[in-house]
Coordinates of N, CA and C and ligand atoms in Angstrom, one line a residue:
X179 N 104.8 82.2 98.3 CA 105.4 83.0 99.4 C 106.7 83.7 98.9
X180 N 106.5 84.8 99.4 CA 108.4 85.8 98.8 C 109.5 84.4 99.5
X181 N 110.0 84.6 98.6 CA 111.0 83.4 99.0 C 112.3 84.1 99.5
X182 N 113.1 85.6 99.8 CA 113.2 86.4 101.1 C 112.5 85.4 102.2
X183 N 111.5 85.4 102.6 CA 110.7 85.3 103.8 C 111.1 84.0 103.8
X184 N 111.0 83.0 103.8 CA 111.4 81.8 103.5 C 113.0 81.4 104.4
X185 N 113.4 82.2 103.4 CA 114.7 82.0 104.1 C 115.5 82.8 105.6
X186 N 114.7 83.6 105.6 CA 114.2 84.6 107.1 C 113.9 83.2 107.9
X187 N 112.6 82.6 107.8 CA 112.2 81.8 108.7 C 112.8 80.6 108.8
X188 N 113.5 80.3 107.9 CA 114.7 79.1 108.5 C 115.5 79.6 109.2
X189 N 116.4 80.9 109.2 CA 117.4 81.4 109.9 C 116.6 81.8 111.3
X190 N 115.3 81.5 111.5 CA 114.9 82.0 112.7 C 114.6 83.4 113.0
X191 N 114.7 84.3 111.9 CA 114.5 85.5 112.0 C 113.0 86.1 111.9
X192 N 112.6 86.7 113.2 CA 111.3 87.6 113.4 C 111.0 88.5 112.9
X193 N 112.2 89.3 112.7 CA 111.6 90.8 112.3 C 112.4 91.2 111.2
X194 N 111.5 92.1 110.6 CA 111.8 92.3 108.7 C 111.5 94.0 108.6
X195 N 112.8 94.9 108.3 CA 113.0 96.2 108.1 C 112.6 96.6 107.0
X196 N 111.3 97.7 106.5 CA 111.1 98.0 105.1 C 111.7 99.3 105.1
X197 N 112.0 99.6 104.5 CA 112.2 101.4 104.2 C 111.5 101.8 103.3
X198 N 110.8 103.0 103.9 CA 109.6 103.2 102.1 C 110.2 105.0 102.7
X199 N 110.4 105.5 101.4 CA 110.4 107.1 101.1 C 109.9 107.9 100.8
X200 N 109.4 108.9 101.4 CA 107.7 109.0 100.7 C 108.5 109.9 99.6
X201 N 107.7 110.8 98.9 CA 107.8 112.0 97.9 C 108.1 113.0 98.6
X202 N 108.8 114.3 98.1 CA 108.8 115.5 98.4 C 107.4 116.2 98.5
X203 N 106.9 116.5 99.6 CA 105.5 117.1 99.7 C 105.9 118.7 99.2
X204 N 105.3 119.1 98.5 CA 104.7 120.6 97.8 C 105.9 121.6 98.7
X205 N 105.7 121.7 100.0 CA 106.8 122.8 100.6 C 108.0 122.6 100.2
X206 N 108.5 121.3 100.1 CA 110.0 120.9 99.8 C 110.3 121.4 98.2
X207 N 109.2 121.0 97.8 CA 109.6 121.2 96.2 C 109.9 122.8 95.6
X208 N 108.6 123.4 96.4 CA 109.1 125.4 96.4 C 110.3 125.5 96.9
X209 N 110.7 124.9 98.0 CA 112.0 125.5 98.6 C 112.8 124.4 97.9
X210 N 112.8 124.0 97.0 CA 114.0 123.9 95.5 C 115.0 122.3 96.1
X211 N 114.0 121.9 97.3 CA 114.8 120.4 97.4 C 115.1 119.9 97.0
X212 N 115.8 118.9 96.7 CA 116.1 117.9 95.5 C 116.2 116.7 96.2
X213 N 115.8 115.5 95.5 CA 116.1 114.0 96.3 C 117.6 113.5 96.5
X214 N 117.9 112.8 97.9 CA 119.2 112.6 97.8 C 119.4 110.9 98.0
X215 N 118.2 109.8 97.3 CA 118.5 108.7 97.6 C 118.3 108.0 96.0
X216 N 119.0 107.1 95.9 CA 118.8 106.7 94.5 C 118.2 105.1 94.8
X217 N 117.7 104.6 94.1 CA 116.7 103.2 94.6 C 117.6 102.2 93.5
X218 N 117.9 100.9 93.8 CA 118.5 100.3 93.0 C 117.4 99.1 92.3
X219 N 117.5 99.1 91.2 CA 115.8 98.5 90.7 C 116.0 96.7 91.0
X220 N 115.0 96.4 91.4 CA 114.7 94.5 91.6 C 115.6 94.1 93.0
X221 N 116.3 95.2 93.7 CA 116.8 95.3 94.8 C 116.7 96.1 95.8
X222 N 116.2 95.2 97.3 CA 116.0 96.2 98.0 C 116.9 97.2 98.7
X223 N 117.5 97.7 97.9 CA 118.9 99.0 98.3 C 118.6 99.6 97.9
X224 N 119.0 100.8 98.8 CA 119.1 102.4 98.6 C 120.7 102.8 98.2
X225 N 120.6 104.0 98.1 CA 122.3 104.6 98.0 C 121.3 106.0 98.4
X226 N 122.6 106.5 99.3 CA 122.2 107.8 100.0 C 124.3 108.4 99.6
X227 N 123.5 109.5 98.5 CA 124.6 110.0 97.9 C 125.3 109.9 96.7
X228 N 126.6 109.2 96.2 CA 126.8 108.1 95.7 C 126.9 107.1 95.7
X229 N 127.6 106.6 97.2 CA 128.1 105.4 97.2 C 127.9 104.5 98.4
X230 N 126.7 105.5 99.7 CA 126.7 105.2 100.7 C 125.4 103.7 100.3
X231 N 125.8 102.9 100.5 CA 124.6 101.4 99.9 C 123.9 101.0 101.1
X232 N 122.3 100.7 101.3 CA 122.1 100.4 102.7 C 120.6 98.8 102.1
X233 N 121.0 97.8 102.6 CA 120.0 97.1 102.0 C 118.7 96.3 103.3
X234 N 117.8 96.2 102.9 CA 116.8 96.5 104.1 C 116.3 94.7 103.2
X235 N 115.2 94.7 104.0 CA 114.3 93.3 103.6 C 113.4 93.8 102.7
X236 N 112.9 95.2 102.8 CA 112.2 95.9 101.4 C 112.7 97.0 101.5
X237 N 112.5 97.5 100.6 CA 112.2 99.3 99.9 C 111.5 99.5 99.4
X238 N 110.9 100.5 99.6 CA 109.8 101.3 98.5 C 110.3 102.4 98.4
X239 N 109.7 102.8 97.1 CA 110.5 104.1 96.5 C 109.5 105.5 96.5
X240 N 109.3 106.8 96.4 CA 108.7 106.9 96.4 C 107.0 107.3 95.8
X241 N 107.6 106.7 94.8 CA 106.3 105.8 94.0 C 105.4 104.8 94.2
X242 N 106.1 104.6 95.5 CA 104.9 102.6 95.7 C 103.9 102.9 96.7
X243 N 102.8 102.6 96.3 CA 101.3 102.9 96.7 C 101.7 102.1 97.7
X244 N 100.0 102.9 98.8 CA 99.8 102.2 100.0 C 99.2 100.5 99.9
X245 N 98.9 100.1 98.7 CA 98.5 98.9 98.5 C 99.3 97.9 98.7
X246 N 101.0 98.5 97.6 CA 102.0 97.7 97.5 C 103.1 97.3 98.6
X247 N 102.8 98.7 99.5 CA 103.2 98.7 100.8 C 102.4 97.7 101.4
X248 N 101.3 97.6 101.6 CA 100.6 96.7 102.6 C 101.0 95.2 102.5
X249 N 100.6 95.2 100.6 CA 100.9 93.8 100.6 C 101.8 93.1 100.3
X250 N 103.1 94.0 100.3 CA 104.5 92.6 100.3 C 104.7 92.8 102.3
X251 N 104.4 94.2 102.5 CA 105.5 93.6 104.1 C 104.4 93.6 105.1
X252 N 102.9 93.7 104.8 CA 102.1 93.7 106.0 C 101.3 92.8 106.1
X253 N 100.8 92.1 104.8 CA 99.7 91.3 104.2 C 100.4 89.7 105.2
X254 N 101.6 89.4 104.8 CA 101.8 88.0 105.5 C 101.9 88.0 106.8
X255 N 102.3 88.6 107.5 CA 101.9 88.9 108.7 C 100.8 88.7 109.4
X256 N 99.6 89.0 108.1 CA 98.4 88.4 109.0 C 97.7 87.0 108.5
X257 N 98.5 86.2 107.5 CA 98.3 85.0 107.5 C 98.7 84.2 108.9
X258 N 99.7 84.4 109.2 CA 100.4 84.2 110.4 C 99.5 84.5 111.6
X259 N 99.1 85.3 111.5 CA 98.3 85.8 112.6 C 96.9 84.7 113.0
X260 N 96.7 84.4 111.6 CA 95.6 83.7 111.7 C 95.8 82.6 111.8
X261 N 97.3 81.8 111.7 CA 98.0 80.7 112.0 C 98.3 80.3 113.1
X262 N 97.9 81.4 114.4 CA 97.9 81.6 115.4 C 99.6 82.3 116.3
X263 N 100.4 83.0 115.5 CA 101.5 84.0 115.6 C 100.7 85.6 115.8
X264 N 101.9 85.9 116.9 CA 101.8 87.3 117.2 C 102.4 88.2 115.6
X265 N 101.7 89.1 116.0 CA 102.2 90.2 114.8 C 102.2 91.6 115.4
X266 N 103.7 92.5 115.5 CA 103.5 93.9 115.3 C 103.9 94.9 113.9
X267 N 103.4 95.7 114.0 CA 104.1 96.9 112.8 C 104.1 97.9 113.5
X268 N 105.5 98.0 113.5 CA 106.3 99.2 114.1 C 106.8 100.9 113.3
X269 N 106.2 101.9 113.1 CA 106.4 102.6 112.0 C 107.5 103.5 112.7
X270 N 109.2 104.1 112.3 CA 109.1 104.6 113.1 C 110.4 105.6 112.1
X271 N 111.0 106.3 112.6 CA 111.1 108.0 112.2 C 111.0 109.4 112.4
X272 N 111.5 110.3 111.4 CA 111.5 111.2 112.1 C 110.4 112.1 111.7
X273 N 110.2 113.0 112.9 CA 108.7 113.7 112.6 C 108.1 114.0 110.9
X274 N 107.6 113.9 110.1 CA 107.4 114.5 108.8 C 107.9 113.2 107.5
X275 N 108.4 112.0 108.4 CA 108.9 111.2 107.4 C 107.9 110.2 106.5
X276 N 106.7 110.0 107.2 CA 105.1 109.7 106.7 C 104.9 108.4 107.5
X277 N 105.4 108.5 108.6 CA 104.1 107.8 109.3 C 103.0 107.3 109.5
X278 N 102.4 108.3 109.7 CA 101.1 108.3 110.2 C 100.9 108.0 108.6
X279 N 101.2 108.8 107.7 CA 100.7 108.6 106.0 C 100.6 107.1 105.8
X280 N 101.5 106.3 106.7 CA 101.9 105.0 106.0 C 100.8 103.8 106.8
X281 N 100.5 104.2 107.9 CA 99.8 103.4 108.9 C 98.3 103.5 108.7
X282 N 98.4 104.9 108.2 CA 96.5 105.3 108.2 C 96.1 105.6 109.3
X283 N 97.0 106.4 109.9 CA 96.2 107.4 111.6 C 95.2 107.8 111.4
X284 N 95.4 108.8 109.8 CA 94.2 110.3 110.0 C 92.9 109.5 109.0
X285 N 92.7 108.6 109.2 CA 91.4 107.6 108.1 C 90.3 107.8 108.9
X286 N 89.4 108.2 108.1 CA 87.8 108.1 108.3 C 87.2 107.4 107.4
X287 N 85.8 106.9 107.9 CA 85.3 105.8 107.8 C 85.0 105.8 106.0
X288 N 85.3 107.0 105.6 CA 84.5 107.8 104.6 C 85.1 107.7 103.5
X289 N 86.7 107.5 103.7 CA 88.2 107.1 102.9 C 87.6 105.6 102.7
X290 N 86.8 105.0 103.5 CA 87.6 103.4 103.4 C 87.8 102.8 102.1
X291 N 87.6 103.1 100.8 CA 87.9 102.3 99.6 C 89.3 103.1 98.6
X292 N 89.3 104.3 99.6 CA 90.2 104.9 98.3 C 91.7 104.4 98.8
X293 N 92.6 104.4 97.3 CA 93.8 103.8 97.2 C 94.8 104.6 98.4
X294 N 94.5 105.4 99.2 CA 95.2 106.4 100.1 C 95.2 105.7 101.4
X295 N 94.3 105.1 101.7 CA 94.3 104.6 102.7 C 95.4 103.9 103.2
X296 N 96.1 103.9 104.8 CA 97.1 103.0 105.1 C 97.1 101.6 105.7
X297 N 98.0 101.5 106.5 CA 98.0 99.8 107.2 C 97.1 99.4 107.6
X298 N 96.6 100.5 108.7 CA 95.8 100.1 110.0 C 94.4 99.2 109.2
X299 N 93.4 100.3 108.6 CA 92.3 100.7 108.0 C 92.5 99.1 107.1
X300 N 93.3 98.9 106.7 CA 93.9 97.7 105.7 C 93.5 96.3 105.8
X301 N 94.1 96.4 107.3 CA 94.5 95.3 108.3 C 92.8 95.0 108.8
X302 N 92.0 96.1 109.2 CA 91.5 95.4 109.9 C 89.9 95.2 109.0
X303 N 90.2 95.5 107.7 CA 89.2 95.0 106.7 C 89.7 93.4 106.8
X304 N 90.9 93.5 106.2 CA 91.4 91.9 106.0 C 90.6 90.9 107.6
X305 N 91.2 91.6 108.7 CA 91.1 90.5 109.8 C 89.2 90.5 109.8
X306 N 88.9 91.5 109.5 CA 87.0 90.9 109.5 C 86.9 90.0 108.5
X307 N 87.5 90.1 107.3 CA 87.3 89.5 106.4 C 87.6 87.8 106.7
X308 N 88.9 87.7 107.4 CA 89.2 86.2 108.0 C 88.3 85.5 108.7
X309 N 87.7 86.5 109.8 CA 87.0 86.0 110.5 C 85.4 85.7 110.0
X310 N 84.8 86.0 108.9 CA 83.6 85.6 108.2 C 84.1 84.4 107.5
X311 N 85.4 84.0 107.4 CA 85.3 82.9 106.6 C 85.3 81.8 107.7
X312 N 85.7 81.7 109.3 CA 85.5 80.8 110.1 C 84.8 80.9 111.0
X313 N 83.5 80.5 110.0 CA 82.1 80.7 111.2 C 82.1 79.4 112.0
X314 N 82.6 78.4 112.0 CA 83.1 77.4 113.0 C 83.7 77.8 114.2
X315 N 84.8 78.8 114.3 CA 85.6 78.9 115.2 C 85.0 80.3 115.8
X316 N 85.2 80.4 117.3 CA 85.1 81.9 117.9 C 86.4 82.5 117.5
X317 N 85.7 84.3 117.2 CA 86.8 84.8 117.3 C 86.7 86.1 117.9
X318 N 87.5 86.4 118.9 CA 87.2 87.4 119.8 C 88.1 88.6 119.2
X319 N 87.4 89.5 118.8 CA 88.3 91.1 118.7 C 88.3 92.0 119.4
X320 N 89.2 92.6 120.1 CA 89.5 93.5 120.7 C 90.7 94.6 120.1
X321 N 90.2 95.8 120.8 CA 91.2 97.0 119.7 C 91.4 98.0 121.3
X322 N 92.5 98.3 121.1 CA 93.2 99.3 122.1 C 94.0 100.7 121.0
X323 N 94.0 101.7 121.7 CA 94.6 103.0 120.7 C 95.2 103.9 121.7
X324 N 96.3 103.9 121.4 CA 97.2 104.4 122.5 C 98.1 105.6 121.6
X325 N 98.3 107.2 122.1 CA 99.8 107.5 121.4 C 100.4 107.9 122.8
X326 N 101.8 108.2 122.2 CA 103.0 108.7 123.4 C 103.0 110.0 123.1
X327 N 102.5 111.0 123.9 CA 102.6 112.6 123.1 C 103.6 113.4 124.3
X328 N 104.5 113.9 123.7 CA 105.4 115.0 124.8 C 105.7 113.5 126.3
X329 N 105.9 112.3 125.7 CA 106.3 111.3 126.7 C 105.0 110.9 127.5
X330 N 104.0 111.4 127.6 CA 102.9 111.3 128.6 C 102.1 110.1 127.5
X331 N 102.1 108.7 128.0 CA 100.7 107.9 126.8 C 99.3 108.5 127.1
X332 N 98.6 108.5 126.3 CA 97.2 108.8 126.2 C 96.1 107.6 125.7
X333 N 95.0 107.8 125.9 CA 94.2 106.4 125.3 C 93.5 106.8 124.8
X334 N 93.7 106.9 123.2 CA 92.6 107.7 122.0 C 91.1 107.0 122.3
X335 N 91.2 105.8 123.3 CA 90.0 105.4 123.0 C 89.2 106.0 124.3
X336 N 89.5 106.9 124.9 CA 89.0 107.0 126.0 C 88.4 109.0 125.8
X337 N 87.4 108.9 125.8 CA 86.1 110.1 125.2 C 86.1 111.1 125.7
X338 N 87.0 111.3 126.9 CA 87.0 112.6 127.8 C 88.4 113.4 127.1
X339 N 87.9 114.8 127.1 CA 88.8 115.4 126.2 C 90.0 115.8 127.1
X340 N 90.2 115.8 128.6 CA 91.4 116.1 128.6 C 91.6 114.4 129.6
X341 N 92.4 113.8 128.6 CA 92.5 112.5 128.8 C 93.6 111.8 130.0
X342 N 93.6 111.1 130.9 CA 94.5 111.5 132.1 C 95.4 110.5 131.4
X343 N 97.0 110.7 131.7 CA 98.8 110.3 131.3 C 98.1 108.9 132.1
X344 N 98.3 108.0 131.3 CA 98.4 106.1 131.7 C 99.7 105.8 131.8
X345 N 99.9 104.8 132.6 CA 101.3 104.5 133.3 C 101.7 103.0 132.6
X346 N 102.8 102.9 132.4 CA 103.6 101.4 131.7 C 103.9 100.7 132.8
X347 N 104.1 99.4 133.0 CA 104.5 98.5 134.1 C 105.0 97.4 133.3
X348 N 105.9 96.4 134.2 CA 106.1 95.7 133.5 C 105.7 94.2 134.9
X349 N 105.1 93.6 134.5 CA 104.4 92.6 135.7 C 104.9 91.2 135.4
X350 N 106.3 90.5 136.2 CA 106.6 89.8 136.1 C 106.0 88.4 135.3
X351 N 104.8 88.2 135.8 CA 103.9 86.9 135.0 C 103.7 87.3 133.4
X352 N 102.7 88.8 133.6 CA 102.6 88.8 132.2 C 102.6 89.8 131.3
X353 N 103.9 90.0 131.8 CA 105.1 91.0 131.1 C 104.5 92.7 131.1
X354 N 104.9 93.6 130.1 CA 104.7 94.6 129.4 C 103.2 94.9 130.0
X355 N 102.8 95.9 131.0 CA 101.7 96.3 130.4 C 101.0 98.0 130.7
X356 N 99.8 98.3 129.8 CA 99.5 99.9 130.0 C 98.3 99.5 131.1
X357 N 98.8 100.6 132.1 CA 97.5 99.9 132.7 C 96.4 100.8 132.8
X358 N 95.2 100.6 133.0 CA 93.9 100.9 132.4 C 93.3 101.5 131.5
X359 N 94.3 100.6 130.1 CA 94.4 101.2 128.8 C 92.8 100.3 128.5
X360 N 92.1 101.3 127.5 CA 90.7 100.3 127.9 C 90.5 99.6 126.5
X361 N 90.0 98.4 126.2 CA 89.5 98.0 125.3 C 88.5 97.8 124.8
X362 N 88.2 98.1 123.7 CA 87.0 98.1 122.8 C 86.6 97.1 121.8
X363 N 85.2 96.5 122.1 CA 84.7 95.2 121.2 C 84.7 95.8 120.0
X364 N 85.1 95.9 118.7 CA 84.4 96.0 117.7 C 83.2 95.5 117.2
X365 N 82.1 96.1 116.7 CA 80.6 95.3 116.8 C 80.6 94.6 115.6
X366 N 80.6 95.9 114.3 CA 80.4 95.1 112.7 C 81.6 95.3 111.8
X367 N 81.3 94.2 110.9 CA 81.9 94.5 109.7 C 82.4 96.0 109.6
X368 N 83.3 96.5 109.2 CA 83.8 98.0 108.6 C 83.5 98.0 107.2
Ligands
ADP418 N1 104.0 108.1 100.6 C1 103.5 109.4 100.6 N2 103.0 110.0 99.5 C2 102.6 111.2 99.5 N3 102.6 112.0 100.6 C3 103.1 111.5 101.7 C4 103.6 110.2 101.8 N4 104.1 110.0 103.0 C5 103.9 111.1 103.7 N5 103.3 112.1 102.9 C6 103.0 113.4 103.4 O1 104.2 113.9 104.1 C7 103.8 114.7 105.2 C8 104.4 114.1 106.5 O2 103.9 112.8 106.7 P1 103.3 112.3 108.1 O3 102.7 110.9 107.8 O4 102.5 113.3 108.8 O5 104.7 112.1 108.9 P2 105.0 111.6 110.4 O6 103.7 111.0 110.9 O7 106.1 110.6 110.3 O8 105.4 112.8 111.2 C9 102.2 114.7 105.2 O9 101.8 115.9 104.5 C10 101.9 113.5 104.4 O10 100.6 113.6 103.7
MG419 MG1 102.6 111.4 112.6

């Protein structure tokens, strides 16, 4: 176990900040950008500038594969998960910062082995993969796909092309919810 984490979960702490940066994509580099964060090595700190220092629970730099991403700040999370702990991953930023690059929004079934692939696509090899090893226990999957576009939520899972705005509530007994956000069995293996 990262022994960071370790000492996170003695202090009681749930949640863990990574910062990853992606590369200058091709436009930036014609229009003559230059990088303005320096990475401090075997430390998770950045410096933005000279001297501005910001230290997170990870960093990645813009060299660190979607692999190495997965498996220091995503991979434990779902040991946990199968330890019977909630888990989210929250990607969040400003438009163009790689998001979606980092999560694996734009993945088709077709990507599934290449090193490009992100979180999502990641995660849910792994959780099929858990669940073939405990053919003793039931395990029930269900998958929901929601975005927030121009403030209005939408339900990617829902096949009608002009998809109707779903509403948030929050329902005293059992909290937070989207309502008639619809869910989907997954059938097989991915
Ligand atoms: N780690 C990365 N390595 C290479 N290209 C990346 C990386 N992260 C993002 N990009 C590229 O940067 C651009 C913006 O990323 P994107 O994920 O669409 O941002 P966001 O979802 O935050 O708006 C895309 O062209 C994407 O392919
Ligand atoms: Mg995006």
């Amino acid at each position: 176990m990262n022994p960071s984490m370790s000492k996170d979960e003695d202090k009681g702490i749930a949640v863990r900040v990574a910062l990853r940066c992606r590369p200058l994509v091709p436009k930036e580099v014609n229009e003559g950008c230059q990088p303005c964060l320096t990475f401090v090595p075997g430390e998770p700190q950045v410096v933005v500038g000279n001297d501005k220092a910001f230290t997170y629970d990870y960093v990645f730099d813009p060299m660190a594969e979607q692999e190495e991403v997965y498996t220091t700040s995503v991979s434990p999370l779902l040991s946990g998960l199968f330890r019977g702990y909630h888990a989210t991953v929250l990607a969040y930023g400003q438009t163009g910062s790689g998001k979606t690059f980092s999560m694996g929004g734009t993945y088709t079934s077709a990507q599934e082995n290449e090193p490009t692939v992100g979180v999502i696509p990641r995660v849910i090899r792994r959780i099929f993969q858990e669940r073939e090893k405990r053919a003793s226990s039931e395990v029930t999957l269900t998958v929901s796909y929601l975005e927030i576009y121009n403030e209005d939520i939408l339900d990617l899972l829902c096949g009608s092309k002009d998809k109707p705005a779903i509403s948030i509530r929050e329902d005293p007994k059992e909290g937070i919810k989207v309502c008639s956000l619809q869910r989907g069995v997954p059938m097989a293996t991915p």
